[in-house]
C-alpha positions as a printed NumPy array, in Angstrom:
array([[ -0.292,   0.072,  -0.548],
       [  1.577,   3.256,  -0.858],
       [  2.073,   5.762,   1.663],
       [  0.157,   9.398,   1.106],
       [  1.983,  11.947,   3.076],
       [ -1.139,  14.515,   3.576],
       [ -4.645,  13.471,   4.274],
       [ -7.368,  13.338,   1.603],
       [ -9.108,  16.207,   2.223],
       [-12.232,  15.438,   0.365],
       [-15.073,  13.171,   2.152],
       [-17.621,  10.788,   0.54 ],
       [-21.28 ,  12.481,   0.472],
       [-21.951,  10.129,   3.06 ],
       [-19.325,   8.655,   5.207],
       [-20.129,   5.994,   7.599],
       [-19.159,   5.909,  10.949],
       [-19.147,   2.986,  13.274],
       [-19.784,   3.981,  17.048],
       [-19.221,   0.556,  19.861],
       [-21.629,   0.78 ,  22.826],
       [-23.593,   2.487,  21.367],
       [-27.   ,   1.38 ,  22.754],
       [-27.092,   2.603,  26.08 ],
       [-30.055,   4.306,  26.555],
       [-28.322,   7.344,  28.383],
       [-24.514,   6.535,  26.945],
       [-22.427,   8.88 ,  25.575],
       [-22.097,   6.518,  22.347],
       [-25.823,   6.469,  21.828],
       [-25.634,  10.86 ,  21.253],
       [-22.599,  10.071,  19.434],
       [-24.489,   8.004,  16.627],
       [-27.018,  10.409,  17.343],
       [-24.722,  13.765,  16.423],
       [-23.09 ,  12.159,  13.874],
       [-26.778,  10.922,  11.721],
       [-27.562,  14.799,  12.062],
       [-24.402,  16.175,  10.047],
       [-25.199,  13.459,   7.212],
       [-22.985,  10.855,   8.469],
       [-24.392,   7.566,   7.815],
       [-24.099,   5.351,  11.488],
       [-23.242,   1.833,  12.4  ],
       [-24.047,   0.514,  15.54 ],
       [-21.716,  -2.055,  17.415],
       [-22.801,  -3.235,  21.145],
       [-23.538,  -6.141,  22.779],
       [-27.592,  -7.124,  22.755],
       [-28.519,  -6.971,  19.223],
       [-31.725,  -6.021,  19.538],
       [-31.143,  -2.871,  21.765],
       [-28.638,  -2.31 ,  18.865],
       [-30.846,  -2.339,  16.032],
       [-33.279,  -0.204,  18.149],
       [-30.146,   2.356,  18.345],
       [-29.687,   2.278,  14.418],
       [-33.952,   2.124,  13.362],
       [-34.436,   5.239,  15.655],
       [-30.86 ,   7.021,  14.426],
       [-32.004,   6.446,  10.705],
       [-35.928,   7.675,  11.002],
       [-34.861,  10.891,  13.131],
       [-32.118,  11.686,  10.657],
       [-32.985,   9.786,   7.569],
       [-29.296,   8.032,   7.245],
       [-28.234,   5.173,   6.39 ],
       [-27.786,   3.011,   9.742],
       [-26.996,  -0.475,  10.685],
       [-27.284,  -1.693,  14.217],
       [-25.25 ,  -5.146,  15.463],
       [-24.773,  -7.2  ,  18.459],
       [-21.298,  -8.115,  18.991],
       [-18.873,  -8.888,  21.697],
       [-15.891,  -6.833,  20.85 ],
       [-13.725,  -8.776,  23.051],
       [-14.222, -11.799,  20.131],
       [-11.993, -10.949,  17.464],
       [-13.79 , -13.35 ,  15.102],
       [-17.087, -11.572,  15.932],
       [-15.594,  -8.032,  15.591],
       [-14.468,  -9.471,  12.272],
       [-17.322, -10.299,  10.92 ],
       [-19.54 ,  -7.758,  11.752],
       [-16.91 ,  -5.375,  10.262],
       [-17.104,  -6.864,   6.915],
       [-20.653,  -6.685,   7.224],
       [-20.737,  -2.874,   8.046],
       [-18.547,  -2.657,   4.734],
       [-20.603,  -3.973,   2.663],
       [-23.61 ,  -2.971,   3.839],
       [-22.744,   1.118,   4.468],
       [-21.29 ,   3.755,   2.789],
       [-17.62 ,   4.133,   2.812],
       [-16.446,   3.959,   6.492],
       [-14.397,   7.184,   7.399],
       [-14.94 ,   7.086,  11.527],
       [-14.306,   4.592,  14.434],
       [-16.117,   6.283,  17.566],
       [-13.543,   3.623,  20.488],
       [-16.481,   3.908,  22.934],
       [-17.829,   0.915,  24.202],
       [-16.247,  -0.693,  27.574],
       [-16.913,  -1.668,  30.96 ],
       [-16.313,  -0.238,  34.788],
       [-14.603,  -0.987,  37.72 ],
       [-14.813,   0.484,  41.287],
       [-12.882,  -2.314,  43.163],
       [ -9.793,  -1.142,  44.428],
       [ -6.458,  -2.054,  43.677],
       [ -6.059,  -4.298,  46.995],
       [ -8.857,  -5.657,  46.181],
       [ -8.804,  -6.936,  42.196],
       [ -8.935,  -9.974,  41.191],
       [ -6.459, -11.371,  38.088],
       [-10.195, -12.207,  36.45 ],
       [-11.569,  -8.857,  37.384],
       [ -9.008,  -7.048,  35.883],
       [ -8.131,  -9.716,  32.663],
       [-12.402,  -8.919,  32.235],
       [-11.926,  -4.654,  31.795],
       [ -8.68 ,  -5.277,  29.847],
       [ -9.756,  -7.782,  28.102],
       [-12.896,  -5.737,  26.754],
       [-11.64 ,  -2.036,  27.217],
       [ -7.897,  -2.336,  25.675],
       [ -8.066,  -5.196,  23.759],
       [-11.634,  -4.795,  22.169],
       [-10.627,  -1.308,  21.196],
       [ -7.515,  -3.386,  19.339],
       [ -9.613,  -5.609,  17.487],
       [-12.207,  -3.419,  15.749],
       [ -9.564,  -0.402,  15.271],
       [ -7.54 ,  -4.018,  13.913],
       [-10.485,  -4.998,  12.009],
       [-11.833,  -1.184,   9.988],
       [ -7.856,   0.429,   9.835],
       [ -7.129,  -1.842,   6.56 ],
       [-10.296,  -0.434,   5.302],
       [ -9.738,   3.228,   6.655],
       [ -5.789,   2.827,   4.332],
       [ -7.39 ,   1.503,   1.39 ],
       [ -9.204,   5.741,   1.208],
       [ -6.508,   7.566,   2.895],
       [ -8.823,   8.598,   4.658],
       [-10.105,   8.077,   8.464],
       [-10.79 ,   9.17 ,  11.277],
       [-10.395,   6.715,  14.612],
       [-11.3  ,   8.752,  18.162],
       [-10.932,   6.264,  21.691],
       [-12.95 ,   7.306,  24.284],
       [-11.101,   7.548,  27.758],
       [-11.217,   8.726,  31.319],
       [-10.874,  11.432,  33.065],
       [ -9.942,   8.681,  35.925],
       [ -6.657,   7.744,  33.655],
       [ -5.696,  10.784,  34.515],
       [ -6.189,  11.896,  38.078],
       [ -5.308,   7.452,  39.063],
       [ -9.399,   6.877,  39.304],
       [-12.642,   8.831,  40.153],
       [-16.362,   8.85 ,  40.974],
       [-16.808,   5.037,  39.565],
       [-13.534,   3.533,  38.534],
       [-10.107,   2.527,  39.7  ],
       [ -7.558,   0.653,  39.574],
       [ -8.101,  -1.402,  36.59 ],
       [-10.38 ,   0.667,  34.675],
       [ -7.942,   3.662,  35.212],
       [ -5.759,   1.598,  33.968],
       [ -7.381,   0.557,  30.822],
       [ -8.261,   4.481,  29.688],
       [ -4.84 ,   4.756,  30.472],
       [ -3.681,   2.562,  27.734],
       [ -6.661,   3.846,  25.212],
       [ -4.576,   7.386,  25.205],
       [ -1.33 ,   6.055,  24.322],
       [ -2.723,   3.921,  21.618],
       [ -4.214,   6.472,  19.83 ],
       [ -0.708,   8.467,  19.897],
       [  0.665,   4.845,  17.978],
       [ -1.947,   5.184,  15.81 ],
       [ -1.195,   8.68 ,  15.094],
       [  2.093,   8.528,  14.077],
       [  1.862,   4.653,  12.502],
       [ -1.239,   5.595,  10.724],
       [ -1.01 ,   9.501,   9.926],
       [  1.1  ,   8.724,   6.38 ],
       [ -2.181,   6.741,   5.207],
       [ -4.421,   9.899,   5.485],
       [ -5.798,   8.471,   9.025],
       [ -5.934,  10.783,  12.659],
       [ -6.703,   9.338,  15.691],
       [ -7.035,  11.046,  18.811],
       [ -8.59 ,  10.795,  22.176],
       [-11.624,  12.75 ,  24.254],
       [-11.176,  11.91 ,  27.617],
       [-14.303,  13.   ,  30.007],
       [-14.632,  13.681,  32.789],
       [-17.647,  13.224,  35.408],
       [-20.883,  12.849,  32.727],
       [-24.195,  12.022,  33.692],
       [-24.633,   8.535,  31.836],
       [-25.691,   5.445,  33.266],
       [-22.583,   3.531,  33.747],
       [-22.162,   5.818,  36.738],
       [-24.467,   2.766,  38.394],
       [-26.046,   5.127,  40.306],
       [-23.399,   7.246,  41.842],
       [-24.493,  10.692,  40.914],
       [-26.79 ,  11.083,  43.408],
       [-28.006,  14.889,  43.889],
       [-25.596,  15.012,  46.827],
       [-22.798,  14.092,  44.458],
       [-23.619,  16.44 ,  42.589],
       [-23.789,  19.218,  44.466],
       [-20.512,  17.852,  45.512],
       [-19.096,  18.122,  42.183],
       [-20.433,  21.65 ,  40.837],
       [-18.044,  22.837,  43.769],
       [-14.65 ,  21.73 ,  42.08 ],
       [-15.858,  22.436,  39.055],
       [-15.445,  26.091,  36.844],
       [-18.499,  25.732,  34.876],
       [-20.51 ,  25.259,  36.817],
       [-22.665,  22.301,  35.769],
       [-22.077,  18.616,  35.869],
       [-21.27 ,  16.905,  32.063],
       [-24.276,  15.537,  28.946],
       [-23.703,  13.198,  26.492],
       [-23.767,  15.929,  24.29 ],
       [-20.816,  17.863,  25.615],
       [-19.05 ,  15.172,  24.64 ],
       [-20.153,  13.632,  21.657],
       [-20.17 ,  17.814,  20.247],
       [-16.469,  16.838,  20.907],
       [-16.212,  13.827,  18.933],
       [-18.177,  14.818,  15.87 ],
       [-16.322,  17.828,  15.814],
       [-13.115,  15.372,  15.52 ],
       [-14.629,  12.991,  12.805],
       [-15.454,  15.939,  10.808],
       [-13.735,  17.577,   7.469],
       [-12.535,  20.4  ,  10.248],
       [-10.606,  17.702,  12.024],
       [ -7.766,  16.791,   9.388],
       [ -5.178,  18.512,  10.825],
       [ -5.787,  17.291,  14.802],
       [ -3.831,  14.055,  15.609],
       [ -2.997,  12.178,  18.831],
       [ -4.538,  14.691,  20.98 ],
       [ -6.387,  14.068,  24.122],
       [ -9.369,  16.283,  24.765],
       [-11.015,  17.346,  28.003],
       [-14.113,  17.169,  28.352],
       [-13.928,  17.623,  31.833],
       [-15.764,  21.186,  32.961],
       [-12.275,  22.334,  34.106],
       [-12.073,  19.783,  37.127],
       [ -8.228,  19.245,  36.118],
       [ -7.603,  23.298,  37.458],
       [-10.187,  23.626,  39.985]])
């Protein structure tokens, strides 16, 4: 495959974005699927539950009038991932975007983490991201155009957080390193790779921990004066995947309301 020194400037009329972990009712993935579709992207929804994935895909198609596909996939299963990406490539327009959003949390302190728990988190958050990206990257290389965004977490930068401790924080830190490596190695093929690192966002993954009392505590250390929403994160992802994001790569965007400076 020949190298191209500069990213391709022209997107297809209707590019396709794959969003993993997009079936959660109040999740970042679902909000991202809608935000991308609003800007004319075809969207492939990947999540563990087939019916839920199909439901979100149908919802996005009905609301925005774009081609969609919903697939139930365990991203820790490399063979299943490969089959899913092949189907997306054959049934939707050219794949341009990939949002590695799927993941699991783990509130277990380091001294209590079992080997099984550690492997569970790494297998999904890190290995799963690798499997999906490894299946998609050659397609992007073929077209000399691609946008990859890994969803990390502020807990990776802070050494834990509201709901994520050792295994979760470690896995999300790995996603930052992977994105920088992809940016360096895939850049010559017209592919960018970045990370979005959300802080405390009001999503289902918070596992009920974002109570009114917890929100009040968080507001005291957030310069913006409010807890983040899934739309706050989706907007940044949409920008990085879009036409205007072609000169941004290897970057981590902290979507945290200023918690790092509080």
